[in-house]
């Protein structure tokens, strides 16, 4: 028995000793899953770098690694809200005349009124998103620096471009005094120092100038990745606003880089304005740099998916937008609607030099719109059939929304057409036709006997207002039907097919496009009184695309600074630029320009100048004692 | 037990030998055990009033003692037996018998890495034995001791079958990290996280197999578990066979009938029509009304039967004690389509070798659970769905289920924002899994032959679980998944595996040092654990073959290790003064090398006052012990995965790729990390008084404690640009908890025929956050938490310095003169003339001011009865169901109607006012958990030892002012909870 015990004892001791020595070492673990990499193992091949680079781009599109939601990048805010492009829309569009939002999510209504505080969720959301992007770019650059592979070096230039883009957003939205971190700073617990706006401006411009030659030539990179033209376009934009940031204008530099894009970029304006905002806009011309979305592969509740869904409500048919249903949030103010009411077209008629067959458009709008007496066919503007094929077209100005009209075969009431069911089909002696909103319209009537149809569309194809069931005025901001809706962004293709998934849009978000560069050049030219003829040429190029002809062309004398601002509104609304533009013009907070619900008053009221920049988030000021809150907050 | 006996003998001998000269007369006799008439050695015999004059019985139970006077009185006492006081009355021979104190004999409490006699415990430990368990249809062990222990709250998570319970010991000590206690089953710590189909790890154990549950509450008891001990430890010991026992077979069967105790009041079809016609006249809303009269809650709920069968065999075969049990539990849910079938089996073997020098304890438990989860979205939908619409319509579209939408040129388009048909949600969701789990261990207890009193113990254990056939299927024609994309429906398959392994090796030295009137019990050793898990999910649309893009294709694999060294010393001096000291050094792979090890000490002192001379003569006092404890414990379940300190990169899913050219690239994201992360440390001070009067017929304890958690984990903002996240978990805060616990048990009747025991406990637990950030900033309002339904990103609670955890953060409602809330009008609390978020205030919290538990057991001849009840006073709940009611929701211009709860008549709100304190409501309650009546037939047949039939009602009634469905809400936000059923149970128990 004793022997057995002894053996047992020895065995026990042996077990004990062997386990004890090995067990402590077990604590040195590294991730065992193949899909989890550590910073030590991740940067092996250029392809590894490319996958991290893809995340730097995706930082503007997706909100987490799961898509559409899950494993979020940013915390403390609903994941869908945290989307870079969505935040940019909220920060740049909602506080302006271009948009109001009807939702009551915490902190969001403040953006309608310019009344946010430092604890606002969206103030924090945008800020966090910007610095998330900067942190990731720094990490990438830190790791790419020592790698001589030419591919990796090219990727690094792109990462630096994205970092500069986000630093520009930081400067523009939050002003100087934001923290400054580069690849030279590490990861971990420290409190970065703030940078002055002058220094940040210099940093951004010098970075962009340094990396421009390192980036692929314009249109030579893969779609969705930044090239040299993207760097030039960003330089033009930063220089355009230089006076706001530093007090010193740099319009000449803006013109220099805009010109580089125009002359060396090889871009042309897409003939069809609509195509720039559709599910297949990756094939549209004139986009210099876009953030890419895809209903299958790049799903998010932010980005263009948000812009499209939030715009649809009321009587709008979601199917027409290629989506599964609207979220009924965003509309425009009446002041913005008026930008499309070109009163200079009052009384304008379509000329008929060859005396082609014509029909007429008598109605209750005539007197107010400069066409003689109401309901008088003899004074009414004509629609002309140049091919004598019973298809008549012409342009008519309507002074008021809801104006009524009919068509007459000649300048009498003998044969007249109206529309009984508002279905686009004409009936003889049919009911009056109503115009949705005031403005200059292109009317097409097909009087071929078997299908008598008509189409009324704004002469300016950029006017995408949806008015059925909507009122122009906004009495109650939370009612979707108060304020005109907008149909600019869609998840349908240029051939009318729905996007790949109705729940998530395919539509890409153009961050820079040629029309913007034309208008930047024109504005800088007009402001400095240099090369104004080219400026006019560029502006009319943009307008000719919008009108489909030279109907909308303006003259040199009409090309004023303010005209360009309005033109930018018409061309670039809901693309995340409006706030910056209004600030540059001094209209954002002042009483010089008021729009509905600015300052939380329906008719609009000036707000305090400190709202020109957003506050640093309260939590950021609390956690980083080096920072000073922006003045006024 | 032997050392104690020896000690007492020694004690007695010493006393007897030192004081012989004073004797005037001698009394002698024999002491026997009243239950079997066998002689009792070691019984203490003293002369009343002269604690130093005494002796103890010899091995034949014989004693002889000199007494000063024939009028003296003798006191006979022995551990585990009722004390007897006998006047000498001039006799020289006194033979007496002592009755076993049944209660006390069982009073060995299980503690970490060992057991202890209850009377020697120094920490705050509540032990609940099988005889005290709640009766009825119990599937989760937590319910066994619900309401039985002061300071322990057990809240069933919902009424869903197998949903388990949330257990909080003294309210928990964490904020961002887990507040779950550590569960140890037969020496195997269970993995804390759930597995699909078993949200609570305790559900693995068949309640019928449980012998006792020990709840370790204070640090001096738990510190032996070091870094996992801050939230208390629950040790479960299962039933085992005993040596020499003859075969006994037990069958228990239960049949239960579950009913829905209460429905929420929503507008009926008639009322609904009236409101739509009045409020929305002039709109197209009335045209959307249907002609049906559907009570959607009646549709989705059902009354259901459940059955429970258990068979166990206990005995000893050729010196091998064993217990084998089998259990089946078929649990239907009151929400249609929910179901859980559980099969359990266990084998326990306890052989001994080498003349009992080596004892082996083998425990194996296995189970299989088949789940069908109901789509609980139906609960909310049933409140919201228009009562004028039918369940089914005259169309085959969407499987025939009525669905909101509109007819367009391209066909019928479902409205994605409208409520989903509740019956479609239930019947078109097929969410199933089968879970397997096995827990087992082998314990070797070896008395080392060459060192007396030293034994070595080796415990090898495992806890494996696995989800087989996890699937979630929604067919392509489902009313709620169709999105007009042509590829609808969902098909998701998932797997999950967990493998935890354990090795404990420790030595125990138990020495009786009679020369210095002391006993020493030392335990020391080390423990090694590996926790491994992996899993995968693959999700596509229903029609898998057509998939363009896989919605989800993920897998994970992760592990962590814990290595520990621990030691405990129990020292007893004069059987009056007790000291326990423990030390644990824990290492975890979850933290960086510099933070990896943590040292957790504890110390406790106890003083058995009743053993002091000045109390020994007070007959009424059978027990009086003062306990003082102090200790530091940790918390390493920080909900941040296994590598929170490491910089890692994660690949994106197929739905979060990025397009370069025409390719979609799987992205690689750097993850935020905090390399300084370490465990929370909780320091606990505990003072307790255990008392017993009249031979413990009245007994209980009072405890007070103070607990401070330092390095409290809190998610704090990161300085922008310094990490790959904007918020990170950091050890920055402190949390204070103060508490008072009281419990009393009385047995006013205890004789052969009748027995009555009443237990009552009361708990007061107050917590306060005392620090939350690194930098002191008075402007910092705290961390908003407690997401609610309604809007996007709305929260209702806050963690702020100076306030309890999860305080409600709301606006103060203004009421009109009739006491009705005025919509959107709040008190300008800071008086700045504007109502904005600065006017929110912290109003109440979900924590009760006081909790009570009351239970009673009675026996009269063959009848037995019991009940248990609980009450919480001063707990508040945010009624999210009510706050989500508003007239404007009833008609959506996109073409659908939504029903509301009738409480809307009380607020008359047109728009939802989520942050009004009107919806933070007093949810104090009294709940009768359980009432039970049984009758036992003895010796009906030769083979049948006994037969007991019983009837039980569970969730008998709730008394509350709270207007929602159920005042007992985990976390304090009342959403659409799966209702807890009322259950009627018939039980049959047979013993062979």
CSV table of C-alpha atoms in Angstrom, one decimal, chain A residues 314-631:
chain,number,residue,atom,x,y,z
A,314,UNK,CA,-46.0,62.6,-48.5
A,315,UNK,CA,-47.4,61.7,-51.8
A,316,UNK,CA,-44.0,60.8,-53.3
A,317,UNK,CA,-43.9,57.2,-54.7
A,318,UNK,CA,-40.9,55.5,-53.2
A,319,UNK,CA,-40.7,53.3,-56.3
A,320,UNK,CA,-39.8,56.3,-58.4
A,321,UNK,CA,-36.8,56.7,-56.2
A,322,UNK,CA,-35.8,53.1,-56.3
A,323,UNK,CA,-36.2,52.7,-52.6
A,324,UNK,CA,-38.4,50.6,-50.3
A,325,UNK,CA,-40.1,53.6,-48.6
A,326,UNK,CA,-39.4,57.1,-47.6
A,327,UNK,CA,-38.2,58.3,-44.2
A,328,UNK,CA,-40.0,61.7,-44.7
A,329,UNK,CA,-37.5,64.1,-43.2
A,330,UNK,CA,-35.8,66.7,-45.4
A,331,UNK,CA,-37.4,69.5,-47.4
A,332,UNK,CA,-36.4,72.9,-48.6
A,333,UNK,CA,-37.3,76.4,-47.4
A,334,UNK,CA,-39.5,78.8,-49.6
A,335,UNK,CA,-36.5,81.1,-50.0
A,336,UNK,CA,-34.6,78.3,-51.7
A,337,UNK,CA,-37.5,77.5,-53.9
A,338,UNK,CA,-37.4,81.1,-55.1
A,339,UNK,CA,-33.9,80.7,-56.4
A,340,UNK,CA,-35.5,78.8,-59.3
A,341,UNK,CA,-38.1,81.4,-59.9
A,342,UNK,CA,-36.3,83.4,-62.6
A,343,UNK,CA,-38.4,86.5,-62.8
A,344,UNK,CA,-36.3,87.8,-65.7
A,345,UNK,CA,-38.2,85.3,-67.8
A,346,UNK,CA,-41.5,87.1,-67.1
A,347,UNK,CA,-43.4,87.4,-70.4
A,348,UNK,CA,-40.7,85.4,-72.3
A,349,UNK,CA,-42.2,83.5,-75.2
A,350,UNK,CA,-40.8,80.9,-77.6
A,351,UNK,CA,-40.0,82.5,-80.8
A,352,UNK,CA,-41.4,81.1,-84.1
A,353,UNK,CA,-39.4,82.6,-86.9
A,354,UNK,CA,-40.5,80.1,-89.5
A,355,UNK,CA,-44.1,80.4,-88.6
A,356,UNK,CA,-44.3,76.7,-87.8
A,357,UNK,CA,-47.6,75.3,-86.6
A,358,UNK,CA,-48.3,76.5,-83.0
A,359,UNK,CA,-50.8,76.0,-80.2
A,360,UNK,CA,-51.4,78.4,-77.3
A,361,UNK,CA,-51.3,78.3,-73.5
A,362,UNK,CA,-54.1,80.6,-72.1
A,363,UNK,CA,-54.6,80.7,-68.4
A,364,UNK,CA,-55.2,82.5,-65.2
A,365,UNK,CA,-51.5,83.3,-64.9
A,366,UNK,CA,-51.2,85.6,-67.9
A,367,UNK,CA,-51.6,89.0,-66.3
A,368,UNK,CA,-49.2,88.3,-63.4
A,369,UNK,CA,-46.7,86.6,-65.6
A,370,UNK,CA,-46.5,89.2,-68.3
A,371,UNK,CA,-48.7,87.7,-71.0
A,372,UNK,CA,-51.6,90.2,-71.3
A,373,UNK,CA,-54.9,89.4,-69.9
A,374,UNK,CA,-55.9,86.3,-68.0
A,375,UNK,CA,-57.6,83.5,-70.0
A,376,UNK,CA,-57.0,85.3,-73.3
A,377,UNK,CA,-55.7,83.0,-76.0
A,378,UNK,CA,-54.8,85.8,-78.2
A,379,UNK,CA,-52.3,87.1,-75.7
A,380,UNK,CA,-51.1,83.6,-74.7
A,381,UNK,CA,-47.6,82.4,-75.4
A,382,UNK,CA,-47.3,79.8,-78.2
A,383,UNK,CA,-45.9,76.2,-78.3
A,384,UNK,CA,-44.3,75.5,-81.6
A,385,UNK,CA,-44.0,72.3,-83.7
A,386,UNK,CA,-40.8,72.8,-85.6
A,387,UNK,CA,-41.2,69.5,-87.4
A,388,UNK,CA,-44.9,70.0,-88.1
A,389,UNK,CA,-45.4,66.6,-86.4
A,390,UNK,CA,-48.2,67.7,-84.0
A,391,UNK,CA,-45.6,67.8,-81.1
A,392,UNK,CA,-45.4,71.3,-79.8
A,393,UNK,CA,-42.9,72.7,-77.4
A,394,UNK,CA,-42.3,76.0,-75.8
A,395,UNK,CA,-41.3,77.9,-72.7
A,396,UNK,CA,-43.8,79.7,-70.4
A,397,UNK,CA,-43.2,81.6,-67.2
A,398,UNK,CA,-45.7,81.2,-64.3
A,399,UNK,CA,-45.6,83.8,-61.6
A,400,UNK,CA,-47.5,81.8,-59.0
A,401,UNK,CA,-47.7,78.3,-57.8
A,402,UNK,CA,-51.1,76.8,-58.5
A,403,UNK,CA,-51.6,79.0,-61.6
A,404,UNK,CA,-54.1,77.3,-64.0
A,405,UNK,CA,-54.0,77.0,-67.8
A,406,UNK,CA,-55.2,75.1,-70.8
A,407,UNK,CA,-54.1,74.6,-74.4
A,408,UNK,CA,-56.0,76.1,-77.4
A,409,UNK,CA,-55.6,74.9,-81.0
A,410,UNK,CA,-55.5,78.5,-82.1
A,411,UNK,CA,-55.8,81.9,-80.6
A,412,UNK,CA,-59.5,81.3,-79.8
A,413,UNK,CA,-61.3,79.0,-77.4
A,414,UNK,CA,-62.9,77.0,-80.2
A,415,UNK,CA,-60.8,74.0,-79.7
A,416,UNK,CA,-59.3,73.7,-76.2
A,417,UNK,CA,-57.7,70.9,-74.2
A,418,UNK,CA,-57.5,70.3,-70.5
A,419,UNK,CA,-56.7,67.3,-68.3
A,420,UNK,CA,-59.6,65.7,-66.4
A,421,UNK,CA,-57.8,63.4,-64.1
A,422,UNK,CA,-54.4,65.1,-63.9
A,423,UNK,CA,-53.0,62.0,-65.5
A,424,UNK,CA,-51.0,63.7,-68.3
A,425,UNK,CA,-53.6,62.8,-71.0
A,426,UNK,CA,-55.5,65.7,-72.6
A,427,UNK,CA,-59.2,65.8,-73.2
A,428,UNK,CA,-61.0,68.3,-75.3
A,429,UNK,CA,-62.8,70.8,-73.0
A,430,UNK,CA,-61.0,69.1,-70.2
A,431,UNK,CA,-60.3,70.5,-66.7
A,432,UNK,CA,-57.8,73.3,-66.1
A,433,UNK,CA,-54.2,72.2,-65.6
A,434,UNK,CA,-52.4,73.5,-62.5
A,435,UNK,CA,-48.7,74.4,-62.3
A,436,UNK,CA,-46.9,73.0,-59.2
A,437,UNK,CA,-44.8,76.0,-58.4
A,438,UNK,CA,-43.8,79.3,-59.9
A,439,UNK,CA,-41.1,79.6,-62.5
A,440,UNK,CA,-40.0,79.1,-66.1
A,441,UNK,CA,-41.3,75.8,-67.5
A,442,UNK,CA,-40.8,73.8,-70.7
A,443,UNK,CA,-44.1,72.5,-72.0
A,444,UNK,CA,-44.4,69.7,-74.5
A,445,UNK,CA,-47.8,68.7,-76.0
A,446,UNK,CA,-48.3,65.8,-78.3
A,447,UNK,CA,-51.6,66.2,-80.2
A,448,UNK,CA,-51.3,63.1,-82.3
A,449,UNK,CA,-54.8,61.7,-82.4
A,450,UNK,CA,-54.5,58.4,-80.6
A,451,UNK,CA,-52.6,59.7,-77.5
A,452,UNK,CA,-52.9,63.4,-76.7
A,453,UNK,CA,-50.4,63.9,-73.9
A,454,UNK,CA,-48.5,66.8,-72.4
A,455,UNK,CA,-45.5,67.3,-70.1
A,456,UNK,CA,-44.7,70.3,-68.0
A,457,UNK,CA,-41.1,70.4,-66.7
A,458,UNK,CA,-39.0,73.1,-65.3
A,459,UNK,CA,-36.9,74.8,-67.9
A,460,UNK,CA,-34.0,74.4,-65.5
A,461,UNK,CA,-33.6,70.7,-65.2
A,462,UNK,CA,-32.0,71.2,-61.8
A,463,UNK,CA,-35.3,72.2,-60.4
A,464,UNK,CA,-36.5,68.8,-58.9
A,465,UNK,CA,-39.1,70.1,-56.5
A,466,UNK,CA,-42.0,67.8,-55.6
A,467,UNK,CA,-45.0,69.9,-54.9
A,468,UNK,CA,-48.0,67.6,-55.0
A,469,UNK,CA,-49.5,67.7,-51.5
A,470,UNK,CA,-46.7,69.9,-50.3
A,471,UNK,CA,-47.0,73.6,-49.3
A,472,UNK,CA,-44.2,76.0,-50.1
A,473,UNK,CA,-44.4,77.6,-46.8
A,474,UNK,CA,-43.2,75.8,-43.6
A,475,UNK,CA,-45.6,76.5,-40.8
A,476,UNK,CA,-44.9,73.3,-38.9
A,477,UNK,CA,-41.3,72.1,-39.3
A,478,UNK,CA,-42.1,68.6,-38.2
A,479,UNK,CA,-44.8,68.1,-40.9
A,480,UNK,CA,-43.2,66.6,-44.0
A,481,UNK,CA,-45.8,68.3,-46.2
A,482,UNK,CA,-44.7,71.8,-45.1
A,483,UNK,CA,-42.1,72.8,-47.6
A,484,UNK,CA,-41.4,71.5,-51.0
A,485,UNK,CA,-39.7,68.1,-51.2
A,486,UNK,CA,-36.7,67.4,-53.4
A,487,UNK,CA,-36.2,64.7,-56.0
A,488,UNK,CA,-32.6,65.3,-56.9
A,489,UNK,CA,-31.1,62.1,-55.5
A,490,UNK,CA,-32.4,58.8,-56.6
A,491,UNK,CA,-31.6,55.1,-56.5
A,492,UNK,CA,-32.6,54.5,-60.0
A,493,UNK,CA,-30.3,54.3,-63.0
A,494,UNK,CA,-30.2,56.6,-66.0
A,495,UNK,CA,-32.2,54.1,-67.9
A,496,UNK,CA,-34.9,54.1,-65.2
A,497,UNK,CA,-34.0,50.8,-63.6
A,498,UNK,CA,-34.1,50.5,-59.8
A,499,UNK,CA,-30.8,50.2,-58.0
A,500,UNK,CA,-29.4,46.9,-56.9
A,501,UNK,CA,-31.3,46.9,-53.6
A,502,UNK,CA,-34.2,49.1,-52.6
A,503,UNK,CA,-33.1,49.2,-49.0
A,504,UNK,CA,-29.6,50.6,-49.7
A,505,UNK,CA,-28.7,53.0,-52.5
A,506,UNK,CA,-26.1,52.5,-55.2
A,507,UNK,CA,-25.7,56.2,-55.7
A,508,UNK,CA,-22.2,57.6,-55.2
A,509,UNK,CA,-21.7,61.0,-53.6
A,510,UNK,CA,-19.7,63.4,-55.8
A,511,UNK,CA,-17.3,65.2,-53.4
A,512,UNK,CA,-15.8,67.3,-56.3
A,513,UNK,CA,-17.2,67.7,-59.7
A,514,UNK,CA,-16.5,69.9,-62.7
A,515,UNK,CA,-19.5,72.3,-62.4
A,516,UNK,CA,-18.3,73.2,-58.9
A,517,UNK,CA,-14.8,73.9,-60.2
A,518,UNK,CA,-16.3,76.1,-63.0
A,519,UNK,CA,-18.3,78.1,-60.5
A,520,UNK,CA,-15.3,78.4,-58.1
A,521,UNK,CA,-13.2,79.8,-60.9
A,522,UNK,CA,-16.0,82.2,-61.9
A,523,UNK,CA,-16.5,83.4,-58.4
A,524,UNK,CA,-12.8,84.0,-57.8
A,525,UNK,CA,-12.6,85.8,-61.2
A,526,UNK,CA,-15.6,88.0,-60.5
A,527,UNK,CA,-14.4,88.8,-57.0
A,528,UNK,CA,-11.0,89.8,-58.3
A,529,UNK,CA,-12.3,91.3,-61.6
A,530,UNK,CA,-9.9,89.1,-63.6
A,531,UNK,CA,-10.7,87.0,-66.7
A,532,UNK,CA,-14.4,87.6,-66.3
A,533,UNK,CA,-15.1,86.6,-69.9
A,534,UNK,CA,-13.9,83.1,-69.1
A,535,UNK,CA,-16.0,83.2,-65.9
A,536,UNK,CA,-19.1,84.0,-68.0
A,537,UNK,CA,-18.2,81.2,-70.4
A,538,UNK,CA,-18.0,78.7,-67.5
A,539,UNK,CA,-21.2,79.8,-65.9
A,540,UNK,CA,-23.1,79.6,-69.1
A,541,UNK,CA,-21.7,76.1,-69.7
A,542,UNK,CA,-23.2,75.1,-66.5
A,543,UNK,CA,-26.5,76.8,-67.3
A,544,UNK,CA,-26.7,75.4,-70.8
A,545,UNK,CA,-26.4,71.9,-69.4
A,546,UNK,CA,-29.2,72.7,-67.0
A,547,UNK,CA,-31.5,74.2,-69.7
A,548,UNK,CA,-30.5,71.8,-72.5
A,549,UNK,CA,-30.1,74.9,-74.6
A,550,UNK,CA,-28.9,78.5,-74.3
A,551,UNK,CA,-32.3,79.7,-73.0
A,552,UNK,CA,-30.8,80.2,-69.6
A,553,UNK,CA,-27.6,82.0,-70.7
A,554,UNK,CA,-26.8,85.1,-68.9
A,555,UNK,CA,-24.8,88.2,-69.9
A,556,UNK,CA,-21.6,89.6,-68.6
A,557,UNK,CA,-23.6,92.3,-66.6
A,558,UNK,CA,-25.8,89.6,-65.0
A,559,UNK,CA,-22.7,87.8,-63.8
A,560,UNK,CA,-22.4,89.2,-60.3
A,561,UNK,CA,-21.0,87.8,-57.1
A,562,UNK,CA,-24.5,87.2,-55.8
A,563,UNK,CA,-25.6,85.6,-59.0
A,564,UNK,CA,-22.8,83.0,-58.7
A,565,UNK,CA,-23.9,82.2,-55.1
A,566,UNK,CA,-27.5,81.6,-56.3
A,567,UNK,CA,-26.1,79.6,-59.2
A,568,UNK,CA,-24.1,77.5,-56.8
A,569,UNK,CA,-27.3,76.9,-54.8
A,570,UNK,CA,-29.2,75.8,-58.0
A,571,UNK,CA,-26.3,73.6,-59.2
A,572,UNK,CA,-24.9,72.2,-56.0
A,573,UNK,CA,-27.8,72.1,-53.5
A,574,UNK,CA,-27.9,69.1,-51.2
A,575,UNK,CA,-24.3,68.3,-51.9
A,576,UNK,CA,-22.9,69.5,-48.6
A,577,UNK,CA,-21.5,72.9,-49.6
A,578,UNK,CA,-24.1,75.4,-48.7
A,579,UNK,CA,-23.1,76.4,-45.2
A,580,UNK,CA,-19.5,77.2,-46.4
A,581,UNK,CA,-20.8,79.2,-49.3
A,582,UNK,CA,-23.2,81.3,-47.2
A,583,UNK,CA,-20.4,82.0,-44.6
A,584,UNK,CA,-18.1,83.2,-47.4
A,585,UNK,CA,-20.8,85.6,-48.6
A,586,UNK,CA,-21.6,86.8,-45.1
A,587,UNK,CA,-25.1,85.6,-45.2
A,588,UNK,CA,-25.1,82.7,-42.9
A,589,UNK,CA,-25.8,84.3,-39.5
A,590,UNK,CA,-26.4,87.9,-40.4
A,591,UNK,CA,-29.7,89.7,-41.2
A,592,UNK,CA,-28.7,90.3,-44.8
A,593,UNK,CA,-30.3,87.0,-45.8
A,594,UNK,CA,-33.1,85.4,-43.9
A,595,UNK,CA,-34.9,82.1,-44.6
A,596,UNK,CA,-37.6,80.2,-42.9
A,597,UNK,CA,-36.8,79.1,-39.3
A,598,UNK,CA,-33.3,80.6,-39.3
A,599,UNK,CA,-32.9,81.6,-35.7
A,600,UNK,CA,-36.1,79.7,-34.7
A,601,UNK,CA,-38.4,82.2,-36.3
A,602,UNK,CA,-40.6,81.2,-39.2
A,603,UNK,CA,-39.8,84.3,-41.3
A,604,UNK,CA,-36.2,84.0,-40.3
A,605,UNK,CA,-34.0,86.1,-38.0
A,606,UNK,CA,-30.3,86.7,-37.7
A,607,UNK,CA,-28.4,84.5,-35.4
A,608,UNK,CA,-25.3,85.2,-33.4
A,609,UNK,CA,-22.0,85.2,-35.4
A,610,UNK,CA,-20.5,82.5,-33.2
A,611,UNK,CA,-22.7,80.0,-35.0
A,612,UNK,CA,-20.5,80.3,-38.0
A,613,UNK,CA,-18.3,77.6,-36.5
A,614,UNK,CA,-19.6,74.7,-34.5
A,615,UNK,CA,-18.5,74.3,-30.9
A,616,UNK,CA,-15.9,71.8,-29.9
A,617,UNK,CA,-17.9,68.9,-28.4
A,618,UNK,CA,-18.3,69.4,-24.6
A,619,UNK,CA,-16.9,65.9,-24.0
A,620,UNK,CA,-13.8,66.8,-26.0
A,621,UNK,CA,-13.1,70.0,-24.1
A,622,UNK,CA,-13.6,68.0,-20.9
A,623,UNK,CA,-11.2,65.3,-21.9
A,624,UNK,CA,-8.5,67.4,-23.5
A,625,UNK,CA,-7.5,70.3,-21.2
A,626,UNK,CA,-5.3,71.8,-23.9
A,627,UNK,CA,-8.4,72.9,-25.9
A,628,UNK,CA,-10.3,76.1,-25.5
A,629,UNK,CA,-14.0,76.2,-26.4
A,630,UNK,CA,-14.9,78.3,-29.5
A,631,UNK,CA,-15.9,81.8,-28.6
